Structure formats: C-alpha cells, structure tokens
Tab-separated table of C-alpha atoms in Angstrom:
chain	number	residue	atom	x	y	z
A	42	UNK	CA	12.524	25.614	-10.495
A	43	UNK	CA	10.695	25.342	-13.595
A	44	UNK	CA	8.363	28.103	-14.905
A	45	UNK	CA	5.413	25.889	-14.410
A	46	UNK	CA	6.607	25.058	-10.919
A	47	UNK	CA	6.607	28.839	-10.167
A	48	UNK	CA	3.288	29.189	-11.000
A	49	UNK	CA	2.085	26.298	-8.953
A	50	UNK	CA	3.750	27.973	-5.942
A	51	UNK	CA	2.170	31.496	-6.423
A	52	UNK	CA	-1.206	29.831	-7.401
A	53	UNK	CA	-1.292	28.171	-4.102
A	54	UNK	CA	0.069	31.029	-2.056
A	55	UNK	CA	-2.293	33.630	-3.622
A	56	UNK	CA	-5.306	31.541	-3.512
A	57	UNK	CA	-5.041	31.237	0.418
A	58	UNK	CA	-4.213	34.925	0.909
A	59	UNK	CA	-6.985	36.058	-1.139
A	60	UNK	CA	-9.535	34.066	0.697
A	61	UNK	CA	-8.472	35.454	3.795
A	62	UNK	CA	-8.520	39.176	2.286
A	63	UNK	CA	-12.175	38.288	0.850
A	64	UNK	CA	-13.429	37.144	4.346
A	65	UNK	CA	-11.954	40.224	6.253
A	66	UNK	CA	-13.817	42.706	3.628
A	67	UNK	CA	-16.970	40.744	3.881
A	68	UNK	CA	-17.410	41.055	7.806
A	69	UNK	CA	-16.552	45.110	7.767
A	70	UNK	CA	-14.173	46.345	5.005
A	71	UNK	CA	-11.234	46.032	7.046
A	72	UNK	CA	-8.463	43.388	6.799
A	73	UNK	CA	-7.660	41.887	9.976
A	74	UNK	CA	-4.812	39.123	10.206
A	75	UNK	CA	-6.399	37.289	12.958
A	76	UNK	CA	-8.495	34.160	13.134
A	77	UNK	CA	-10.581	32.402	15.789
A	78	UNK	CA	-9.795	28.871	14.973
A	79	UNK	CA	-13.514	27.872	14.236
A	80	UNK	CA	-13.707	28.782	10.759
A	81	UNK	CA	-11.637	26.398	9.165
A	82	UNK	CA	-9.763	29.191	7.133
A	83	UNK	CA	-6.123	29.332	6.796
A	84	UNK	CA	-4.056	31.835	8.817
A	85	UNK	CA	-0.807	30.932	7.638
A	86	UNK	CA	0.674	28.747	4.854
A	87	UNK	CA	4.263	28.347	5.611
A	88	UNK	CA	6.215	28.372	8.838
A	89	UNK	CA	7.394	31.836	10.064
A	90	UNK	CA	11.312	31.659	9.482
A	91	UNK	CA	11.542	32.979	13.293
A	92	UNK	CA	10.331	29.682	14.351
A	93	UNK	CA	13.431	27.924	13.435
A	94	UNK	CA	16.995	27.591	15.402
A	95	UNK	CA	20.306	25.960	14.873
A	96	UNK	CA	20.337	23.023	17.599
A	97	UNK	CA	24.134	23.717	18.348
A	98	UNK	CA	22.836	27.174	19.488
A	99	UNK	CA	20.541	25.472	22.003
A	100	UNK	CA	22.170	24.766	25.519
A	101	UNK	CA	21.713	21.258	27.021
A	102	UNK	CA	18.572	21.573	29.283
A	103	UNK	CA	17.382	18.164	29.979
A	104	UNK	CA	18.503	16.316	33.140
A	105	UNK	CA	16.626	13.408	34.548
A	106	UNK	CA	16.162	13.252	38.353
A	107	UNK	CA	18.618	10.707	40.093
A	108	UNK	CA	16.842	7.461	41.025
A	109	UNK	CA	16.555	6.766	44.956
A	110	UNK	CA	16.856	3.291	46.435
A	111	UNK	CA	13.678	1.306	45.459
A	112	UNK	CA	13.274	3.486	42.333
A	113	UNK	CA	11.255	1.770	39.365
A	114	UNK	CA	14.071	2.152	36.856
A	115	UNK	CA	12.850	-0.211	34.075
A	116	UNK	CA	11.362	0.413	30.789
A	117	UNK	CA	8.715	-1.098	28.391
A	118	UNK	CA	8.734	-0.611	24.769
A	119	UNK	CA	5.892	-1.257	22.334
A	120	UNK	CA	6.140	-1.779	18.642
A	121	UNK	CA	3.016	0.123	16.950
A	122	UNK	CA	4.583	0.926	13.679
A	123	UNK	CA	4.698	4.120	11.953
A	124	UNK	CA	1.210	4.412	10.632
A	125	UNK	CA	2.047	2.472	7.307
A	126	UNK	CA	-1.585	1.908	6.962
A	127	UNK	CA	-2.349	5.623	6.532
A	128	UNK	CA	-4.601	6.300	9.387
A	129	UNK	CA	-5.019	10.019	9.300
A	130	UNK	CA	-7.907	12.324	10.283
A	131	UNK	CA	-8.621	15.737	11.846
A	132	UNK	CA	-10.472	14.490	14.898
A	133	UNK	CA	-9.659	14.370	18.440
A	134	UNK	CA	-12.062	11.982	20.708
A	135	UNK	CA	-10.185	13.067	23.894
A	136	UNK	CA	-10.251	16.764	23.637
A	137	UNK	CA	-13.146	17.341	21.364
A	138	UNK	CA	-15.290	14.300	21.425
A	139	UNK	CA	-18.017	13.989	18.577
A	140	UNK	CA	-16.489	17.098	16.577
A	141	UNK	CA	-15.533	16.050	13.169
A	142	UNK	CA	-12.626	17.908	12.015
A	143	UNK	CA	-12.526	19.370	15.578
A	144	UNK	CA	-8.577	19.251	15.505
A	145	UNK	CA	-8.565	21.230	12.187
A	146	UNK	CA	-5.294	19.463	11.368
A	147	UNK	CA	-4.396	16.014	10.599
A	148	UNK	CA	-3.174	13.412	13.152
A	149	UNK	CA	-0.938	10.600	12.763
A	150	UNK	CA	-2.414	7.365	14.514
A	151	UNK	CA	-0.695	4.119	15.625
A	152	UNK	CA	-2.086	1.706	17.863
A	153	UNK	CA	-5.873	1.115	17.781
A	154	UNK	CA	-7.239	1.103	14.161
A	155	UNK	CA	-10.598	2.773	14.763
A	156	UNK	CA	-9.793	6.096	16.128
A	157	UNK	CA	-11.882	8.949	15.153
A	158	UNK	CA	-14.135	11.817	16.551
A	159	UNK	CA	-16.810	9.387	17.650
A	160	UNK	CA	-14.608	6.833	19.465
A	161	UNK	CA	-15.620	5.481	22.642
A	162	UNK	CA	-14.389	2.837	25.059
A	163	UNK	CA	-16.771	0.159	23.427
A	164	UNK	CA	-15.792	0.964	19.887
A	165	UNK	CA	-12.024	1.020	20.907
A	166	UNK	CA	-11.919	-2.273	22.720
A	167	UNK	CA	-13.702	-3.998	19.804
A	168	UNK	CA	-11.145	-2.440	17.258
A	169	UNK	CA	-7.935	-3.958	16.028
A	170	UNK	CA	-4.541	-2.595	16.496
A	171	UNK	CA	-0.996	-2.095	14.869
A	172	UNK	CA	0.871	-2.893	17.879
A	173	UNK	CA	2.557	-6.338	17.822
A	174	UNK	CA	1.679	-7.346	21.365
A	175	UNK	CA	-1.991	-6.614	20.970
A	176	UNK	CA	-2.010	-3.175	22.878
A	177	UNK	CA	-5.256	-1.628	21.598
A	178	UNK	CA	-4.489	2.062	22.984
A	179	UNK	CA	-4.671	4.965	20.840
A	180	UNK	CA	-1.687	7.225	20.312
A	181	UNK	CA	-1.806	10.150	17.971
A	182	UNK	CA	0.225	13.337	17.188
A	183	UNK	CA	-0.095	16.140	14.493
A	184	UNK	CA	1.542	15.188	11.311
A	185	UNK	CA	4.929	16.728	10.033
A	186	UNK	CA	4.883	18.073	6.233
A	187	UNK	CA	7.470	19.293	4.132
A	188	UNK	CA	6.550	22.477	2.376
A	189	UNK	CA	8.589	23.765	-0.716
A	190	UNK	CA	5.534	25.723	-1.995
A	191	UNK	CA	4.809	23.263	-4.692
A	192	UNK	CA	1.537	21.508	-5.390
A	193	UNK	CA	2.320	18.601	-3.338
A	194	UNK	CA	-0.236	15.578	-3.311
A	195	UNK	CA	-0.340	12.816	-0.505
A	196	UNK	CA	-1.774	9.287	-0.637
A	197	UNK	CA	-5.578	9.073	0.145
A	198	UNK	CA	-6.075	8.779	3.904
A	199	UNK	CA	-7.864	5.983	5.349
A	200	UNK	CA	-11.728	7.088	5.262
A	201	UNK	CA	-12.960	7.446	8.946
A	202	UNK	CA	-16.714	7.034	8.146
A	203	UNK	CA	-17.232	3.679	8.625
A	204	UNK	CA	-15.178	3.740	12.013
A	205	UNK	CA	-17.385	6.711	12.867
A	206	UNK	CA	-20.505	4.587	12.119
A	207	UNK	CA	-19.280	1.838	13.961
A	208	UNK	CA	-18.502	3.832	17.194
A	209	UNK	CA	-21.910	5.394	17.046
A	210	UNK	CA	-23.609	2.039	16.866
A	211	UNK	CA	-21.307	0.943	19.840
A	212	UNK	CA	-22.287	3.979	21.694
A	213	UNK	CA	-25.887	3.184	21.740
A	214	UNK	CA	-25.531	-0.373	23.338
A	215	UNK	CA	-25.556	-1.524	26.853
A	216	UNK	CA	-22.382	-3.021	28.018
A	217	UNK	CA	-20.811	-4.303	31.351
A	218	UNK	CA	-18.655	-1.904	33.310
A	219	UNK	CA	-16.307	-3.749	35.695
A	220	UNK	CA	-13.618	-2.584	38.065
A	221	UNK	CA	-10.113	-2.601	37.004
A	222	UNK	CA	-8.026	-5.209	38.401
A	223	UNK	CA	-4.520	-4.739	36.963
A	224	UNK	CA	-4.250	-1.127	38.969
A	225	UNK	CA	-4.990	-2.982	42.166
A	226	UNK	CA	-2.091	-5.476	41.656
A	227	UNK	CA	0.937	-3.377	42.668
A	228	UNK	CA	3.672	-6.045	42.958
A	229	UNK	CA	3.133	-9.414	41.422
A	230	UNK	CA	6.150	-11.711	42.191
A	231	UNK	CA	8.226	-13.075	39.128
A	232	UNK	CA	7.212	-16.541	39.968
A	233	UNK	CA	3.485	-15.726	39.879
A	234	UNK	CA	3.540	-13.848	36.704
A	235	UNK	CA	2.585	-16.483	34.271
A	236	UNK	CA	-0.364	-17.581	36.498
A	237	UNK	CA	-1.653	-14.300	37.202
A	238	UNK	CA	-1.456	-13.141	33.531
A	239	UNK	CA	-3.698	-16.270	32.564
A	240	UNK	CA	-6.333	-15.327	34.973
A	241	UNK	CA	-6.235	-11.781	33.966
A	242	UNK	CA	-7.027	-12.946	30.440
A	243	UNK	CA	-9.944	-14.849	31.635
A	244	UNK	CA	-11.268	-11.774	33.249
A	245	UNK	CA	-10.987	-9.888	30.072
A	246	UNK	CA	-12.524	-12.788	28.151
A	247	UNK	CA	-15.477	-13.125	30.592
A	248	UNK	CA	-16.295	-9.498	30.016
A	249	UNK	CA	-16.231	-9.868	26.352
A	250	UNK	CA	-18.570	-12.705	26.625
A	251	UNK	CA	-21.050	-10.999	28.867
A	252	UNK	CA	-21.256	-8.031	26.124
A	253	UNK	CA	-21.837	-10.574	23.657
A	254	UNK	CA	-24.830	-12.133	25.494
A	255	UNK	CA	-26.187	-8.648	26.171
A	256	UNK	CA	-26.244	-7.690	22.627
A	257	UNK	CA	-27.773	-11.147	21.603
A	258	UNK	CA	-30.539	-10.999	24.202
A	259	UNK	CA	-31.396	-7.270	23.932
A	260	UNK	CA	-35.003	-6.784	24.754
A	261	UNK	CA	-35.394	-10.389	26.372
A	262	UNK	CA	-36.561	-11.478	29.730
A	263	UNK	CA	-37.877	-8.227	31.413
A	264	UNK	CA	-36.265	-5.549	33.338
A	265	UNK	CA	-34.147	-7.809	35.468
A	266	UNK	CA	-32.897	-10.072	32.832
A	267	UNK	CA	-29.408	-8.537	32.484
A	268	UNK	CA	-28.563	-8.273	36.117
A	269	UNK	CA	-30.006	-11.879	36.938
A	270	UNK	CA	-29.073	-13.863	33.921
A	271	UNK	CA	-25.683	-12.091	33.083
A	272	UNK	CA	-24.273	-9.809	35.678
A	273	UNK	CA	-24.660	-11.987	38.885
A	274	UNK	CA	-23.123	-15.061	37.242
A	275	UNK	CA	-20.244	-12.737	35.823
A	276	UNK	CA	-19.774	-11.548	39.542
A	277	UNK	CA	-19.295	-15.181	40.779
A	278	UNK	CA	-16.946	-16.164	38.185
A	279	UNK	CA	-14.840	-12.913	38.586
A	280	UNK	CA	-14.731	-13.450	42.325
A	281	UNK	CA	-13.515	-16.943	41.684
A	282	UNK	CA	-10.604	-15.775	39.575
A	283	UNK	CA	-9.874	-12.891	41.866
A	284	UNK	CA	-9.620	-15.089	44.864
A	285	UNK	CA	-7.164	-17.460	42.579
A	286	UNK	CA	-5.094	-14.838	41.647
A	287	UNK	CA	-4.872	-13.633	45.372
A	288	UNK	CA	-4.049	-17.231	46.355
A	289	UNK	CA	-1.197	-17.635	43.581
A	290	UNK	CA	0.500	-14.577	44.802
A	291	UNK	CA	0.177	-15.471	48.353
A	292	UNK	CA	2.550	-18.252	47.456
A	293	UNK	CA	5.556	-15.973	47.253
A	294	UNK	CA	4.436	-12.612	48.702
A	295	UNK	CA	1.681	-11.114	51.141
A	296	UNK	CA	-1.751	-12.100	50.008
A	297	UNK	CA	-3.563	-8.950	48.408
A	298	UNK	CA	-6.306	-7.637	50.198
A	299	UNK	CA	-9.935	-6.773	49.067
A	300	UNK	CA	-9.697	-7.990	45.624
A	301	UNK	CA	-13.090	-9.511	46.173
A	302	UNK	CA	-14.588	-6.173	45.982
A	303	UNK	CA	-13.581	-5.937	42.361
A	304	UNK	CA	-16.091	-8.520	41.310
A	305	UNK	CA	-19.453	-7.099	40.905
A	306	UNK	CA	-19.760	-5.311	37.332
A	307	UNK	CA	-22.820	-2.850	36.443
A	308	UNK	CA	-24.601	-2.400	33.220
A	309	UNK	CA	-22.922	0.518	31.282
A	310	UNK	CA	-25.928	2.510	29.456
A	311	UNK	CA	-25.580	3.614	25.697
A	312	UNK	CA	-24.092	6.936	24.398
A	313	UNK	CA	-20.975	6.105	26.564
A	314	UNK	CA	-18.213	8.580	25.176
A	315	UNK	CA	-15.786	7.585	28.179
A	316	UNK	CA	-15.162	11.319	28.659
A	317	UNK	CA	-16.722	14.157	30.701
A	318	UNK	CA	-18.788	16.654	28.604
A	319	UNK	CA	-16.313	19.461	27.336
A	320	UNK	CA	-17.024	22.959	28.095
A	321	UNK	CA	-19.045	24.645	25.076
A	322	UNK	CA	-15.854	26.629	24.072
A	323	UNK	CA	-14.181	23.406	22.758
A	324	UNK	CA	-16.809	22.445	20.753
A	325	UNK	CA	-17.696	25.674	19.020
A	326	UNK	CA	-17.995	25.452	15.041
A	327	UNK	CA	-19.614	22.160	14.912
A	328	UNK	CA	-18.712	20.044	11.950
A	329	UNK	CA	-15.604	21.990	10.484
A	330	UNK	CA	-14.404	21.843	6.886
A	331	UNK	CA	-12.536	18.539	6.368
A	332	UNK	CA	-9.585	17.036	4.495
A	333	UNK	CA	-9.811	16.380	0.826
A	334	UNK	CA	-8.939	12.960	-0.845
A	335	UNK	CA	-5.219	13.989	-0.977
A	336	UNK	CA	-5.238	14.930	3.138
A	337	UNK	CA	-5.296	18.596	2.470
A	338	UNK	CA	-6.557	20.829	5.045
A	339	UNK	CA	-6.900	24.575	4.832
A	340	UNK	CA	-3.582	26.105	5.857
A	341	UNK	CA	-2.013	22.588	6.509
A	342	UNK	CA	-0.695	21.852	3.073
A	343	UNK	CA	2.584	20.336	1.965
A	344	UNK	CA	3.734	16.736	1.602
A	345	UNK	CA	2.929	14.534	4.698
A	346	UNK	CA	6.307	12.923	6.208
A	347	UNK	CA	5.637	9.728	8.074
A	348	UNK	CA	8.161	9.348	10.989
A	349	UNK	CA	11.062	7.136	9.976
A	350	UNK	CA	11.207	6.000	13.643
A	351	UNK	CA	8.385	5.608	16.138
A	352	UNK	CA	9.451	4.822	19.832
A	353	UNK	CA	6.723	4.056	22.522
A	354	UNK	CA	8.232	3.614	25.887
A	355	UNK	CA	6.691	3.534	29.296
A	356	UNK	CA	9.266	4.398	32.112
A	357	UNK	CA	9.264	3.987	35.850
A	358	UNK	CA	9.403	6.651	38.693
A	359	UNK	CA	12.793	7.765	39.939
A	360	UNK	CA	11.319	7.872	43.565
A	361	UNK	CA	9.563	4.697	44.028
A	362	UNK	CA	7.359	1.863	42.432
A	363	UNK	CA	4.344	2.726	39.957
A	364	UNK	CA	1.014	1.536	39.846
A	365	UNK	CA	-0.804	0.490	36.802
A	366	UNK	CA	-2.883	2.858	34.718
A	367	UNK	CA	-6.517	2.194	34.818
A	368	UNK	CA	-8.129	0.973	31.634
A	369	UNK	CA	-9.606	3.840	29.378
A	370	UNK	CA	-7.293	6.504	31.045
A	371	UNK	CA	-6.883	9.628	28.776
A	372	UNK	CA	-3.677	11.435	28.820
A	373	UNK	CA	-2.729	14.724	27.271
A	374	UNK	CA	0.824	16.158	26.347
A	375	UNK	CA	1.410	19.727	25.237
A	376	UNK	CA	-1.329	22.236	24.353
A	377	UNK	CA	-2.565	22.408	20.661
A	378	UNK	CA	-3.884	26.108	21.454
A	379	UNK	CA	-0.832	27.646	22.944
A	380	UNK	CA	-1.397	31.127	21.487
A	381	UNK	CA	-4.946	31.210	22.977
A	382	UNK	CA	-4.371	29.382	26.377
A	383	UNK	CA	-0.779	30.504	27.179
A	384	UNK	CA	2.207	28.675	27.934
A	385	UNK	CA	1.068	26.847	31.014
A	386	UNK	CA	0.531	23.571	29.390
A	387	UNK	CA	3.005	23.801	26.288
A	388	UNK	CA	5.926	21.637	26.294
A	389	UNK	CA	9.295	22.139	24.547
A	390	UNK	CA	9.533	18.877	22.105
A	391	UNK	CA	12.108	19.483	19.262
A	392	UNK	CA	15.458	18.265	19.182
A	393	UNK	CA	17.879	16.382	16.894
A	394	UNK	CA	19.456	12.716	16.899
A	395	UNK	CA	22.415	12.915	19.039
A	396	UNK	CA	21.381	16.113	21.015
A	397	UNK	CA	18.608	14.826	22.863
A	398	UNK	CA	19.832	16.594	26.148
A	399	UNK	CA	18.925	19.860	24.141
A	400	UNK	CA	15.356	20.373	23.660
A	401	UNK	CA	13.584	23.407	22.218
A	402	UNK	CA	10.181	24.885	21.426
A	403	UNK	CA	11.551	25.842	17.842
A	404	UNK	CA	11.985	23.680	14.690
A	405	UNK	CA	15.569	22.364	14.887
A	406	UNK	CA	17.988	22.816	11.999
A	407	UNK	CA	20.230	19.823	12.811
A	408	UNK	CA	23.805	18.941	11.804
A	409	UNK	CA	24.656	16.865	8.735
A	410	UNK	CA	23.776	13.198	9.425
A	411	UNK	CA	21.684	14.176	12.361
A	412	UNK	CA	17.743	13.683	12.232
A	413	UNK	CA	14.690	16.026	13.368
A	414	UNK	CA	13.180	14.455	16.434
A	415	UNK	CA	10.104	15.174	18.597
A	416	UNK	CA	10.043	13.992	22.278
A	417	UNK	CA	6.839	13.892	23.977
A	418	UNK	CA	7.026	13.035	27.602
A	419	UNK	CA	3.378	12.749	29.331
A	420	UNK	CA	2.336	13.463	32.723
A	421	UNK	CA	2.440	10.476	35.091
A	422	UNK	CA	0.931	11.490	38.298
A	423	UNK	CA	-2.590	9.831	38.497
A	424	UNK	CA	-5.305	11.129	41.193
A	425	UNK	CA	-6.020	7.388	41.937
A	426	UNK	CA	-9.817	7.878	40.771
A	427	UNK	CA	-10.557	9.120	37.458
A	428	UNK	CA	-9.760	8.396	33.991
A	429	UNK	CA	-10.658	11.853	32.555
A	430	UNK	CA	-11.506	15.403	33.861
A	431	UNK	CA	-13.283	18.213	32.344
A	432	UNK	CA	-10.086	19.773	31.100
A	433	UNK	CA	-8.476	16.377	30.411
A	434	UNK	CA	-5.586	17.494	32.559
A	435	UNK	CA	-6.389	17.630	36.309
A	436	UNK	CA	-6.920	13.955	36.798
A	437	UNK	CA	-3.061	13.273	35.914
A	438	UNK	CA	-0.316	15.731	36.124
A	439	UNK	CA	3.407	15.912	35.894
A	440	UNK	CA	5.583	15.065	38.681
A	441	UNK	CA	8.105	17.894	40.180
A	442	UNK	CA	11.548	18.384	39.046
A	443	UNK	CA	12.725	15.570	41.592
A	444	UNK	CA	10.178	13.158	40.112
A	445	UNK	CA	7.739	13.210	43.093
A	446	UNK	CA	4.149	13.340	42.700
A	447	UNK	CA	2.057	15.714	44.817
A	448	UNK	CA	0.004	14.649	47.726
A	449	UNK	CA	-2.927	12.268	46.774
A	450	UNK	CA	-1.358	11.393	43.561
A	451	UNK	CA	0.113	8.137	42.418
A	452	UNK	CA	2.833	7.374	40.068
A	453	UNK	CA	1.914	5.319	36.933
A	454	UNK	CA	4.150	4.386	34.187
A	455	UNK	CA	5.360	7.425	32.177
A	456	UNK	CA	4.568	7.315	28.625
A	457	UNK	CA	7.412	8.865	26.292
A	458	UNK	CA	6.877	9.004	22.488
A	459	UNK	CA	9.869	9.910	20.262
A	460	UNK	CA	9.536	10.412	16.413
A	461	UNK	CA	12.369	10.676	14.116
A	462	UNK	CA	11.985	12.339	10.731
A	463	UNK	CA	14.484	11.862	7.903
A	464	UNK	CA	14.007	15.538	6.589
A	465	UNK	CA	16.911	16.451	4.091
A	466	UNK	CA	19.263	19.115	5.360
A	467	UNK	CA	18.481	21.568	2.860
A	468	UNK	CA	14.941	21.568	3.464
A	469	UNK	CA	15.817	22.101	7.146
A	470	UNK	CA	18.006	24.979	6.141
A	471	UNK	CA	15.458	26.529	3.843
A	472	UNK	CA	13.081	26.237	6.854
A	473	UNK	CA	10.552	24.346	4.673
A	474	UNK	CA	9.044	21.849	7.268
A	475	UNK	CA	6.375	22.300	9.822
A	476	UNK	CA	3.862	20.633	12.095
A	477	UNK	CA	0.058	20.803	11.351
A	478	UNK	CA	-1.892	23.168	13.770
A	479	UNK	CA	-4.970	25.060	14.424
A	480	UNK	CA	-5.070	28.031	11.856
A	481	UNK	CA	-4.334	30.461	14.712
A	482	UNK	CA	-1.159	28.904	15.734
A	483	UNK	CA	0.219	29.690	12.233
A	484	UNK	CA	2.401	26.467	12.642
A	485	UNK	CA	3.822	27.386	15.644
A	486	UNK	CA	6.390	24.566	16.866
A	487	UNK	CA	5.135	25.337	20.620
A	488	UNK	CA	1.843	23.812	19.775
A	489	UNK	CA	3.167	20.369	19.357
A	490	UNK	CA	1.280	18.031	21.370
A	491	UNK	CA	0.130	14.284	21.579
A	492	UNK	CA	-2.468	12.252	22.977
A	493	UNK	CA	-2.872	8.956	24.503
A	494	UNK	CA	-5.919	6.638	25.655
A	495	UNK	CA	-5.039	3.428	27.481
A	496	UNK	CA	-6.949	0.362	25.924
A	497	UNK	CA	-4.496	-2.282	27.133
A	498	UNK	CA	-5.720	-5.421	28.513
A	499	UNK	CA	-5.466	-6.525	32.146
A	500	UNK	CA	-2.377	-8.769	30.916
A	501	UNK	CA	-0.525	-6.175	29.126
A	502	UNK	CA	-0.676	-3.541	31.828
A	503	UNK	CA	0.175	-5.903	34.548
A	504	UNK	CA	3.237	-6.946	32.429
A	505	UNK	CA	4.343	-3.396	32.039
A	506	UNK	CA	3.971	-2.396	35.598
A	507	UNK	CA	6.060	-5.351	36.588
A	508	UNK	CA	8.676	-4.823	34.150
A	509	UNK	CA	9.497	-1.225	35.221
A	510	UNK	CA	9.091	-1.832	38.848
A	511	UNK	CA	11.873	-4.524	38.722
A	512	UNK	CA	14.131	-2.390	36.637
A	513	UNK	CA	13.879	-4.477	33.520
A	514	UNK	CA	14.010	-3.250	29.808
A	515	UNK	CA	11.278	-5.002	28.015
A	516	UNK	CA	10.131	-5.019	24.235
A	517	UNK	CA	6.702	-6.117	23.193
C-alpha cells in the first residue's frame, strides 16, 4: 500500500468515527456507541471479523423434504439479468412505501425497471422489465461491497427521480381493478395451454385498453360515465373470454366452475400504493439522507460488486400441487432489522458454490475456486385472500419442515433467488467484503434479506404454475 493510499484509508475511517463522536457529544456529552437507524449516521464502517466463518467448518444443514406422490416437482427459471443497467436506490416500496431512502442501504434491482419508494401497482404495470420473458415483477436485495479501506468509487446509479414522479402521477389516476384469473385456473391441461394463454393475453389487453380510455376521457360524461361506458362493456367482454377459457379446458378435463364471477371490474381510485399503511415506526425519520453520485451512503461504502450470476427460480411443493400467485402479491425474505426485531424472521443465507448444503448466517470464507453465494428461499404458503398485510408477512408464510402449509393456507410457487459473487479469495480471507445494511446492523450478515412483488401477466403466471405442477424444468 502506498503512503497516499494509506492516507485515504485513515481519512475515510476517521471522518466517520469523528462524526459519530460529535453527534454523541452534542446530545449529552457522553459518547454512546448506538444508533436508532433513523438518523442516517454510520454506526460501523467495516464488517466485524467475527461475522466471518470458514465454510468447511459449517456442518451440512440443508435437507429438502422428500416429495410425496402427486407433488409438484418442477421448476420455472426466469432470466432477468444481473442489474447491468445500474438500477440502485435505497428505497423499499414494500416495507416502507413512500419513504425515500427508507432502507438506508442500496438495493440491487432486476425485473421491473421503475422500482422506487413511490412505486404502486399502476406504475409497476406500465414500466418495462429486464426479464427476457416480459415478467414485470420487482426483485431486489441489498448490494454486496468489497471494502479494502480505500476511497473506492462506483459508477453513477440510475437516477430514481423520473420514476418517482411517474409513480406519483400514476397513483393519482383512476384505473380498473379486476379479479385475478390465473390464480383460479388450478390445472390447465397441456393440450389447452396455448389457447388458454392466448385468451389470458386478451384479458390483460382489455384491462390496459380500459385504463387508457379512462385516462383519455377523464372528466367526461358525468358521474356514471366510467361504469356505463367502460366497466360494463369490459365485464361483458371478460365474461365471454372466461366462458371461452372454461370451454377450452372442458375439452380435456372437468370444466372449471364459477369463472363467470371473475368478470366484473371496479374503478380503483387514485393514491393507490398496493400496500396497507405501515405502522408509524417503519416510516419514522421521513426523507433520510440519500446516496451521492457515486452510490455512497453513510456507513455503506466500498466498491459495489454486481453478482456474477443471478438465478431466479420458482419451485413447486413436495406435498401437492400449487396454485397461482395473485397479481401484485408482496413477499419478504429475511429481516433487515434483525438486531432490533430479533431472530424470528431472519434467515441464514450465505454459502459457497459446491457447498450449497451448508448455509450460515455469517459471511463464508470459501475454498479456492469456490465462490461466495447467497440463497434466498421465500415463504410460499398464501392465505388465499390478501396480496399484502400490515406487517408484510402474515398473508404469506413458510411451510413446515415437511413442506406442508398450515390450515387455511395454499401452496404457491416458491421463489428462490441465488446470487453468486466472484470475490477474490484474499479479500475473503482478509474479511473485506460486506452486505449493505441499516446503520444499527453494523453489516451483520444475519440481516440479509430480499423482496419480491409479483407483476407477472396472467399468461406468464399460468405457464409457471403448469410447468411446476407437471414436474417440468422450464426456462424463460
């Protein structure tokens, strides 16, 4: 290390430490090494060496339940890239809707191109996607950084301001809310798939056209114009398509019942976020300090390392068939505030390639030629009614150790996101990599987490469910 490089390291560490001391002195003259997570101040710079473990010292601990007869053993893998377009921001529209920099750490995004603090169902549907099959779902997780103590600089992130403005505008508009169809089609015969998919595309197209007409005719025709001129005709068209889908399926299997009840749609008023209002504690702090032009955040510094490989796979259930996820379902994995909330929702995520049966809640040090890997396996037992809940968890929970859902819950495809990183072995040994986190977490690897919002079209979700229920391995 050169003398100049050494000064850079001391300068950065000293700056952060000095800021913490000054804050403590200002509030009472006593230095207290704690933070609330709402100040935007850094509580730690580098990860605690005790957070690391040699993966060879971790005993095998991952054993999937044995599938029973009739299990849905298939997989559906979607290619959404590795965030090559630099979509980073410190927002979380699921856990902290409307709070800019509510996460206080950067997220990597793939899938939906518009995801930000103000995202809502309407803005997500209108956005583009990085997924090759057109899946507009939002997938996001905290970034990993290499932190050698130097003044590392990152490429400028995609600015979220335009997306936030667009989301805010979409939230004010009236749009139609229609019952989900794919989640009611539990078992479409292979021979009927192509025709059913074509009709599901028509359902999505008709919804889009209705929304466009509402926007174009806003303020026209009186109080009943939307219902009489747009929603009633839409209901008739949907009813015809739903009857056609039932007839197509009936050629090869029992005819689905009660699809006609899915025909009526209702106007969705403005200011829709798609999520329940969070408790006050989750939004305390308001607009928190954001990242600079080099993607730096207080306490979360170092060189952002994009995953070498991102694998997004949906799996079936070992005890039976799965049903479709409803559109706009929100799902959380792990707990970003484990030190505050306790271990109940935290999940061990860390491993190495070739050692995936050993998962730990510490940063792994891998053998030569093995890569650091994060595996995020989401809950998959849905209550059958809600796309979200006040704590963002009770509407969808984990199955038991045998893969069985609790009474009243239905198995949906289980999302698993695997992230592989090419971290030099000497960086691992020197314990110089870390995950972004809330300040109070001090880069605790146990705070690792992941977020998902389903924005798949009816056709994509229908294809996913039928793939896993038939034991196929599909790639999209």
